[in-house]
Short mmCIF file of C-alpha atoms and ligand atoms in Angstrom, two decimals:
data_model
loop_
_atom_site.label_atom_id
_atom_site.label_comp_id
_atom_site.label_asym_id
_atom_site.label_seq_id
_atom_site.Cartn_x
_atom_site.Cartn_y
_atom_site.Cartn_z
CA UNK A 1 -22.77 6.16 17.75
CA UNK A 2 -25.03 4.76 15.06
CA UNK A 3 -25.58 7.15 12.27
CA UNK A 4 -23.90 9.79 10.21
CA UNK A 5 -26.28 12.59 8.62
CA UNK A 6 -25.53 15.08 6.03
CA UNK A 7 -22.97 12.62 4.45
CA UNK A 8 -21.86 13.07 0.86
CA UNK A 9 -20.72 9.70 -0.91
CA UNK A 10 -18.45 9.39 -3.79
CA UNK A 11 -19.98 9.24 -7.31
CA UNK A 12 -23.40 10.03 -5.78
CA UNK A 13 -25.42 13.50 -5.91
CA UNK A 14 -27.04 14.68 -2.64
CA UNK A 15 -26.70 14.04 0.86
CA UNK A 16 -27.30 10.82 2.74
CA UNK A 17 -27.91 9.19 6.06
CA UNK A 18 -25.76 6.06 7.03
CA UNK A 19 -26.84 3.99 10.05
CA UNK A 20 -25.13 0.87 11.36
CA UNK A 21 -26.17 -1.77 13.89
CA UNK A 22 -23.81 -4.06 15.81
CA UNK A 23 -21.05 -3.10 13.63
CA UNK A 24 -22.48 -3.57 10.08
CA UNK A 25 -23.95 -0.76 7.85
CA UNK A 26 -27.65 -1.45 7.98
CA UNK A 27 -29.28 1.64 5.89
CA UNK A 28 -27.80 4.15 3.24
CA UNK A 29 -30.87 6.88 2.90
CA UNK A 30 -30.98 9.79 0.53
CA UNK A 31 -32.04 12.98 2.35
CA UNK A 32 -34.26 15.23 0.52
CA UNK A 33 -32.88 18.20 2.63
CA UNK A 34 -29.94 19.00 4.83
CA UNK A 35 -30.80 17.90 8.35
CA UNK A 36 -30.21 19.99 11.19
CA UNK A 37 -27.20 18.98 13.76
CA UNK A 38 -28.91 16.91 16.73
CA UNK A 39 -27.84 17.07 20.17
CA UNK A 40 -27.10 13.39 20.28
CA UNK A 41 -23.88 11.95 20.55
CA UNK A 42 -24.97 8.80 18.73
CA UNK A 43 -25.26 11.06 15.58
CA UNK A 44 -22.40 12.45 13.72
CA UNK A 45 -23.14 15.45 11.37
CA UNK A 46 -21.07 15.24 8.29
CA UNK A 47 -21.82 18.81 7.17
CA UNK A 48 -21.81 17.96 3.57
CA UNK A 49 -18.25 16.36 3.60
CA UNK A 50 -17.44 13.30 2.14
CA UNK A 51 -17.90 9.79 4.16
CA UNK A 52 -15.67 7.10 2.41
CA UNK A 53 -14.56 3.41 3.19
CA UNK A 54 -11.11 3.54 5.06
CA UNK A 55 -7.71 4.53 3.50
CA UNK A 56 -5.78 1.51 2.45
CA UNK A 57 -2.09 1.07 2.85
CA UNK A 58 -1.09 -1.77 0.36
CA UNK A 59 2.60 -1.91 0.60
CA UNK A 60 4.71 -0.96 3.74
CA UNK A 61 7.62 -2.37 5.68
CA UNK A 62 6.67 -2.10 9.20
CA UNK A 63 9.45 -4.72 10.33
CA UNK A 64 12.02 -1.79 9.06
CA UNK A 65 10.02 1.19 10.26
CA UNK A 66 11.75 3.82 12.60
CA UNK A 67 15.25 2.68 11.97
CA UNK A 68 16.72 5.12 9.70
CA UNK A 69 20.37 6.01 10.90
CA UNK A 70 20.71 2.90 12.95
CA UNK A 71 23.53 1.94 12.71
CA UNK A 72 24.35 4.43 10.12
CA UNK A 73 22.30 6.61 7.38
CA UNK A 74 21.98 5.59 3.80
CA UNK A 75 24.22 8.34 2.25
CA UNK A 76 24.01 7.48 -1.25
CA UNK A 77 20.25 7.30 -1.13
CA UNK A 78 20.25 4.05 -3.52
CA UNK A 79 17.93 1.14 -2.81
CA UNK A 80 20.96 -1.16 -2.65
CA UNK A 81 22.79 1.01 0.20
CA UNK A 82 19.53 0.66 1.95
CA UNK A 83 19.67 -3.03 1.85
CA UNK A 84 23.21 -2.96 3.33
CA UNK A 85 22.11 -0.58 6.22
CA UNK A 86 19.22 -2.99 6.88
CA UNK A 87 21.39 -6.02 6.90
CA UNK A 88 23.41 -4.34 9.72
CA UNK A 89 20.51 -3.17 11.83
CA UNK A 90 18.72 -6.47 11.28
CA UNK A 91 21.61 -8.04 13.19
CA UNK A 92 20.18 -5.79 16.23
CA UNK A 93 16.89 -6.48 16.08
CA UNK A 94 14.80 -8.02 19.00
CA UNK A 95 11.48 -9.43 19.23
CA UNK A 96 10.24 -6.41 21.44
CA UNK A 97 12.06 -4.08 19.35
CA UNK A 98 10.13 -5.20 16.07
CA UNK A 99 6.82 -4.97 18.01
CA UNK A 100 7.33 -1.70 19.59
CA UNK A 101 8.26 -0.06 16.11
CA UNK A 102 5.63 -1.87 14.53
CA UNK A 103 2.72 -0.78 16.80
CA UNK A 104 4.05 2.78 16.78
CA UNK A 105 3.97 2.89 13.16
CA UNK A 106 0.48 1.39 12.94
CA UNK A 107 -0.77 4.00 15.30
CA UNK A 108 0.68 6.63 12.80
CA UNK A 109 -1.22 4.78 10.22
CA UNK A 110 -4.47 4.61 12.04
CA UNK A 111 -4.25 8.43 12.98
CA UNK A 112 -4.60 9.20 9.12
CA UNK A 113 -7.57 6.89 8.66
CA UNK A 114 -5.93 3.63 7.58
CA UNK A 115 -7.76 0.33 8.41
CA UNK A 116 -6.24 -2.08 5.88
CA UNK A 117 -2.35 -2.49 5.84
CA UNK A 118 -0.33 -4.97 3.84
CA UNK A 119 3.23 -5.29 5.43
CA UNK A 120 6.19 -6.93 3.85
CA UNK A 121 8.39 -8.87 6.47
CA UNK A 122 11.90 -9.66 5.74
CA UNK A 123 12.22 -13.51 6.04
CA UNK A 124 15.67 -13.65 4.94
CA UNK A 125 16.57 -14.75 8.53
CA UNK A 126 17.20 -17.87 9.98
CA UNK A 127 14.78 -18.84 12.55
CA UNK A 128 12.15 -16.04 11.44
CA UNK A 129 12.37 -14.40 14.68
CA UNK A 130 11.05 -10.86 13.03
CA UNK A 131 8.28 -12.84 11.16
CA UNK A 132 7.01 -14.43 14.53
CA UNK A 133 6.96 -11.27 16.24
CA UNK A 134 4.84 -9.58 13.40
CA UNK A 135 2.43 -12.52 13.26
CA UNK A 136 1.72 -11.56 17.01
CA UNK A 137 1.35 -7.83 15.72
CA UNK A 138 -1.25 -8.91 13.37
CA UNK A 139 -3.41 -10.34 16.16
CA UNK A 140 -2.75 -7.42 18.66
CA UNK A 141 -3.71 -4.63 16.18
CA UNK A 142 -7.09 -5.97 14.92
CA UNK A 143 -9.26 -3.51 16.83
CA UNK A 144 -7.16 -0.74 14.81
CA UNK A 145 -6.56 -2.13 11.64
CA UNK A 146 -6.47 -5.54 9.59
CA UNK A 147 -3.15 -6.52 8.61
CA UNK A 148 -1.99 -8.81 5.59
CA UNK A 149 1.71 -10.07 5.95
CA UNK A 150 3.79 -10.97 3.06
CA UNK A 151 6.78 -13.25 3.42
CA UNK A 152 9.51 -11.01 1.72
CA UNK A 153 12.86 -12.35 0.79
CA UNK A 154 14.80 -9.10 1.15
CA UNK A 155 18.22 -10.74 0.29
CA UNK A 156 16.68 -12.83 -2.41
CA UNK A 157 15.36 -16.47 -2.41
CA UNK A 158 18.03 -18.17 -4.86
CA UNK A 159 20.60 -16.10 -3.64
CA UNK A 160 20.40 -16.46 -0.27
CA UNK A 161 21.48 -19.29 1.98
CA UNK A 162 18.38 -21.74 2.53
CA UNK A 163 16.08 -19.06 1.00
CA UNK A 164 13.63 -21.35 -0.39
CA UNK A 165 13.33 -23.44 2.99
CA UNK A 166 12.78 -19.96 4.76
CA UNK A 167 9.96 -19.08 2.34
CA UNK A 168 8.24 -22.36 2.71
CA UNK A 169 8.66 -21.94 6.82
CA UNK A 170 7.39 -18.63 6.59
CA UNK A 171 4.17 -19.92 4.63
CA UNK A 172 3.67 -22.61 6.95
CA UNK A 173 3.62 -20.00 10.03
CA UNK A 174 0.78 -18.33 8.44
CA UNK A 175 1.54 -15.37 6.01
CA UNK A 176 -1.26 -14.21 4.03
CA UNK A 177 1.09 -13.63 0.79
CA UNK A 178 4.34 -14.79 -0.83
CA UNK A 179 6.59 -12.22 -2.13
CA UNK A 180 9.78 -12.08 -3.92
CA UNK A 181 12.71 -9.91 -5.26
CA UNK A 182 13.84 -11.11 -8.73
CA UNK A 183 15.84 -8.15 -9.68
CA UNK A 184 17.94 -8.49 -6.69
CA UNK A 185 19.00 -12.20 -7.34
CA UNK A 186 22.57 -12.71 -8.33
CA UNK A 187 21.67 -13.72 -11.96
CA UNK A 188 18.90 -13.37 -14.63
CA UNK A 189 18.20 -17.05 -14.13
CA UNK A 190 17.89 -17.12 -10.47
CA UNK A 191 15.42 -14.18 -10.71
CA UNK A 192 13.36 -15.98 -13.33
CA UNK A 193 13.56 -19.41 -11.03
CA UNK A 194 12.59 -17.27 -8.02
CA UNK A 195 9.41 -16.32 -9.76
CA UNK A 196 8.48 -19.76 -10.50
CA UNK A 197 9.36 -20.87 -7.21
CA UNK A 198 7.07 -18.34 -5.17
CA UNK A 199 4.23 -18.69 -7.62
CA UNK A 200 4.12 -22.27 -7.17
CA UNK A 201 4.47 -21.86 -3.27
CA UNK A 202 1.43 -19.24 -3.32
CA UNK A 203 -0.76 -21.71 -5.43
CA UNK A 204 -0.04 -24.58 -3.56
CA UNK A 205 -0.84 -23.01 -0.23
CA UNK A 206 -3.69 -20.83 -1.54
CA UNK A 207 -1.67 -17.53 -0.69
CA UNK A 208 -1.95 -14.10 -2.41
CA UNK A 209 1.43 -13.01 -4.21
CA UNK A 210 2.96 -9.59 -3.93
CA UNK A 211 6.64 -9.45 -5.53
CA UNK A 212 8.89 -6.39 -5.45
CA UNK A 213 9.39 -6.42 -9.20
CA UNK A 214 12.02 -4.49 -11.14
CA UNK A 215 12.58 -1.95 -8.64
CA UNK A 216 15.61 -0.32 -10.48
CA UNK A 217 16.02 1.84 -13.33
CA UNK A 218 17.91 -0.91 -15.56
CA UNK A 219 15.70 -1.46 -18.54
CA UNK A 220 17.13 -4.84 -19.30
CA UNK A 221 15.32 -5.92 -15.81
CA UNK A 222 12.29 -7.63 -17.21
CA UNK A 223 11.04 -10.00 -14.62
CA UNK A 224 7.66 -8.55 -14.89
CA UNK A 225 7.06 -10.14 -18.13
CA UNK A 226 7.79 -13.57 -16.21
CA UNK A 227 5.43 -12.94 -13.33
CA UNK A 228 2.67 -11.75 -15.53
CA UNK A 229 2.95 -14.88 -17.77
CA UNK A 230 3.11 -17.21 -14.88
CA UNK A 231 0.16 -15.62 -13.63
CA UNK A 232 -1.78 -15.80 -16.77
CA UNK A 233 -1.08 -19.42 -17.18
CA UNK A 234 -1.97 -20.34 -13.58
CA UNK A 235 -5.14 -18.05 -13.85
CA UNK A 236 -4.23 -16.28 -10.66
CA UNK A 237 -5.29 -13.12 -11.92
CA UNK A 238 -6.01 -10.39 -9.45
CA UNK A 239 -4.59 -12.62 -6.56
CA UNK A 240 -1.05 -11.39 -7.79
CA UNK A 241 0.40 -8.03 -7.41
CA UNK A 242 3.59 -6.49 -8.95
CA UNK A 243 5.13 -3.76 -6.65
CA UNK A 244 7.40 -0.95 -7.88
CA UNK A 245 7.89 -2.20 -11.34
CA UNK A 246 9.88 1.12 -11.65
CA UNK A 247 12.08 -0.29 -14.52
CA UNK A 248 9.14 0.07 -16.79
CA UNK A 249 9.68 3.87 -16.67
CA UNK A 250 13.01 3.01 -18.55
CA UNK A 251 11.68 0.57 -20.85
CA UNK A 252 11.14 1.44 -24.51
CA UNK A 253 7.90 2.14 -26.02
CA UNK A 254 8.20 -0.88 -28.53
CA UNK A 255 8.67 -3.20 -25.71
CA UNK A 256 5.97 -1.88 -23.58
CA UNK A 257 3.43 -2.37 -26.37
CA UNK A 258 4.50 -6.24 -26.19
CA UNK A 259 4.43 -6.34 -22.56
CA UNK A 260 1.24 -4.65 -21.76
CA UNK A 261 -0.45 -7.37 -24.10
CA UNK A 262 0.42 -10.15 -21.38
CA UNK A 263 -0.20 -7.60 -18.59
CA UNK A 264 -4.05 -7.31 -19.71
CA UNK A 265 -4.25 -11.04 -20.31
CA UNK A 266 -2.77 -11.69 -16.94
CA UNK A 267 -5.11 -9.37 -15.11
CA UNK A 268 -2.68 -8.67 -12.13
CA UNK A 269 -2.41 -5.53 -9.66
CA UNK A 270 0.12 -2.93 -9.57
CA UNK A 271 1.33 -0.99 -6.68
CA UNK A 272 3.29 2.62 -7.23
CA UNK A 273 5.48 3.77 -4.23
CA UNK A 274 6.01 7.45 -5.36
CA UNK A 275 7.64 9.18 -2.91
CA UNK A 276 9.88 6.08 -2.08
CA UNK A 277 10.78 5.64 -6.04
CA UNK A 278 11.41 9.35 -6.66
CA UNK A 279 13.74 9.45 -3.67
CA UNK A 280 15.53 6.04 -4.54
CA UNK A 281 15.79 5.74 -8.38
CA UNK A 282 17.38 7.87 -11.00
CA UNK A 283 20.50 7.98 -8.55
CA UNK A 284 22.65 6.64 -11.67
CA UNK A 285 21.49 9.68 -13.96
CA UNK A 286 22.94 12.96 -14.38
CA UNK A 287 20.70 15.02 -16.71
CA UNK A 288 18.25 14.11 -17.85
CA UNK A 289 17.17 12.47 -14.57
CA UNK A 290 14.77 9.95 -14.72
CA UNK A 291 11.64 10.08 -12.50
CA UNK A 292 11.82 6.30 -11.67
CA UNK A 293 8.26 5.52 -11.36
CA UNK A 294 6.35 2.87 -13.35
CA UNK A 295 3.90 3.80 -15.98
CA UNK A 296 0.95 4.47 -13.80
CA UNK A 297 -1.33 6.40 -16.00
CA UNK A 298 -0.71 3.88 -18.79
CA UNK A 299 -1.40 1.01 -16.68
CA UNK A 300 -4.51 2.76 -15.47
CA UNK A 301 -5.69 3.59 -19.01
CA UNK A 302 -5.02 0.02 -19.96
CA UNK A 303 -7.85 -1.04 -17.49
CA UNK A 304 -5.17 -2.42 -15.11
CA UNK A 305 -5.51 -2.05 -11.28
CA UNK A 306 -3.11 0.39 -10.00
CA UNK A 307 -2.71 1.87 -6.30
CA UNK A 308 -0.21 4.12 -4.50
CA UNK A 309 1.41 3.11 -1.27
CA UNK A 310 4.09 4.51 1.19
CA UNK A 311 6.66 1.65 1.24
CA UNK A 312 8.68 3.01 4.22
CA UNK A 313 8.46 5.20 7.23
CA UNK A 314 11.83 6.36 8.59
CA UNK A 315 14.02 3.58 7.55
CA UNK A 316 17.11 2.78 5.64
CA UNK A 317 15.50 3.66 2.31
CA UNK A 318 13.45 6.67 3.19
CA UNK A 319 14.14 8.94 5.92
CA UNK A 320 10.67 10.66 6.20
CA UNK A 321 7.07 9.60 6.26
CA UNK A 322 4.13 9.89 8.88
CA UNK A 323 1.50 7.66 7.89
CA UNK A 324 -0.42 10.06 5.63
CA UNK A 325 -1.33 8.36 2.54
CA UNK A 326 -3.31 11.45 1.12
CA UNK A 327 0.52 12.80 1.09
CA UNK A 328 1.46 9.85 -1.12
CA UNK A 329 -1.37 10.47 -3.38
CA UNK A 330 -0.65 13.89 -3.84
CA UNK A 331 2.91 13.13 -4.76
CA UNK A 332 1.85 10.45 -6.96
CA UNK A 333 -0.36 12.53 -8.94
CA UNK A 334 2.17 15.14 -9.43
CA UNK A 335 4.97 12.87 -10.52
CA UNK A 336 2.75 10.89 -12.92
CA UNK A 337 1.33 13.63 -14.71
CA UNK A 338 -2.06 12.97 -13.31
CA UNK A 339 -3.64 16.42 -12.41
CA UNK A 340 -6.04 16.27 -15.32
CA UNK A 341 -9.77 17.13 -14.70
CA UNK A 342 -10.59 13.45 -14.54
CA UNK A 343 -8.02 12.11 -12.51
CA UNK A 344 -8.76 14.73 -9.79
CA UNK A 345 -12.50 13.51 -9.72
CA UNK A 346 -11.52 10.11 -8.97
CA UNK A 347 -7.96 10.37 -7.25
CA UNK A 348 -9.14 8.85 -4.13
CA UNK A 349 -9.68 5.53 -5.95
CA UNK A 350 -5.77 5.20 -5.84
CA UNK A 351 -5.77 5.04 -1.99
CA UNK A 352 -9.33 3.32 -1.66
CA UNK A 353 -10.95 0.98 -4.01
CA UNK A 354 -7.97 0.19 -5.89
CA UNK A 355 -5.62 -0.80 -3.22
CA UNK A 356 -8.84 -3.01 -1.47
CA UNK A 357 -8.95 -4.64 -4.76
CA UNK A 358 -5.27 -5.50 -4.50
CA UNK A 359 -5.52 -6.80 -1.10
CA UNK A 360 -8.45 -8.95 -2.01
CA UNK A 361 -10.60 -7.33 0.59
CA UNK A 362 -13.78 -8.11 -1.45
CA UNK A 363 -17.11 -7.90 0.60
CA UNK A 364 -15.10 -6.69 3.83
CA UNK A 365 -14.61 -3.25 2.18
CA UNK A 366 -16.86 -0.57 0.91
CA UNK A 367 -19.75 1.67 2.20
CA UNK A 368 -22.73 -0.74 1.22
CA UNK A 369 -25.49 -2.56 3.12
CA UNK A 370 -24.29 -5.46 5.07
CA UNK A 371 -20.48 -4.50 5.04
CA UNK A 372 -18.47 -3.81 8.15
CA UNK A 373 -19.15 -0.27 9.52
CA UNK A 374 -15.91 0.83 8.89
CA UNK A 375 -15.67 4.37 7.46
CA UNK A 376 -13.98 7.95 7.42
CA UNK A 377 -15.45 11.41 7.65
CA UNK A 378 -13.07 13.49 5.48
CA UNK A 379 -12.68 17.43 5.98
CA UNK A 380 -13.72 18.10 2.38
CA UNK A 381 -16.53 17.38 -0.02
CA UNK A 382 -14.85 15.81 -2.70
CA UNK A 383 -11.64 14.10 -4.14
CA UNK A 384 -10.18 17.32 -5.80
CA UNK A 385 -11.05 19.55 -2.81
CA UNK A 386 -9.51 17.11 -0.06
CA UNK A 387 -6.04 17.38 -2.44
CA UNK A 388 -6.29 21.21 -2.97
CA UNK A 389 -6.99 21.68 0.99
CA UNK A 390 -4.25 19.03 1.94
CA UNK A 391 -7.25 17.51 3.97
CA UNK A 392 -7.31 14.74 6.30
CA UNK A 393 -9.59 11.80 7.71
CA UNK A 394 -11.02 13.78 10.59
CA UNK A 395 -13.08 10.88 12.02
CA UNK A 396 -12.29 6.86 11.53
CA UNK A 397 -15.16 4.71 12.56
CA UNK A 398 -14.27 0.72 12.74
CA UNK A 399 -16.86 -1.71 13.36
CA UNK A 400 -19.33 1.21 14.14
CA UNK A 401 -16.99 2.81 17.00
CA UNK A 402 -15.02 5.86 16.63
CA UNK A 403 -11.44 4.95 16.77
CA UNK A 404 -9.89 8.36 15.78
CA UNK A 405 -11.08 12.08 15.94
CA UNK A 406 -8.56 14.75 14.37
CA UNK A 407 -9.90 18.26 15.49
CA UNK A 408 -9.60 20.59 12.48
CA UNK A 409 -7.77 23.85 13.19
CA UNK A 410 -8.56 26.99 11.32
CA UNK A 411 -6.27 29.78 10.84
CA UNK A 412 -7.55 33.13 11.30
CA UNK A 413 -6.13 36.26 9.67
CA UNK A 414 -5.83 39.01 12.55
FE1 FE2 B 1 8.95 -2.39 -0.58
#
């Protein structure tokens, strides 16, 4: 195949023909009229539906995926019991086990039109066997999707034996980004020093940063201000991402008004994982019960880059998930009070362009001349309609080649 006819593009009126050559987009041509379907298997008829750049999954844990219930279920539903369950499962992990589960999960993601993924990989493991397995997976899955790997210190940097050395070794092995978990460190001081350490490490090695930051309902968990201030001082801006920041949902407005000043100055990215957070947070409340999410609309209105992610698929923290990022978008917009008209017109930004920006994909992403011929045909003609109909990516094209087709079944009343 080398072209799509009758395609609708986001933020454009009318229909278009998109052509590609040698895996790169070579022409995007407005059509004065709808073209008749052609009996040519090199031409795909979009039938007036949206063609977009691939979905992006900017925050997931492929190394823990598909382990829920092994060796036991997370009964309390809290983040911290999840970490305990994972520590037990981690003792049983093998090289082949990690790779099998990661590849199986990658297939789920690809079947939903995702072609760019950032996975956190636990590096609080002497020997870093899991990370080494995931670095092999990164190479092996290139024909399906691009994988970024974050060195993620699940059990802390300062609070875990040799935590700093393990993070440094992970960077030397070739991770794409440096992670952190300051709210999990034993003390406030350790949390702060972990942020300084990880930012220095990333700066020294030219890596991106993505920190699990303030993933708690505790309003006194205030490591985001530290991360943002170090980002501002170092001028690392869009190369830094704060994931979760759920404590912001519990900060008072007076503190947030000051916090947002430094967030804007820093210009870092935010990732919210709405299904995961509404499941894990609010667990210490009776009623009123907090939603446990960061301030997504407020960050967005302040001009900061925010995106949605899945975080978990069937692991100790979240027992569901199937790779469908549109389901996450749907949940996120509901939970964040973002079903207003304007938000619905641009809803897909939160699982496409915003996420691509957080992953620093730059020229490797987007429907534009000279960019890779990576694109999706959707089952609807607008963001709003895709959400309303719980639609899907029906064709996924990567480097000019179809890698996924999803037949659309129609219900018939009889
Ligand atoms: Fe996470």
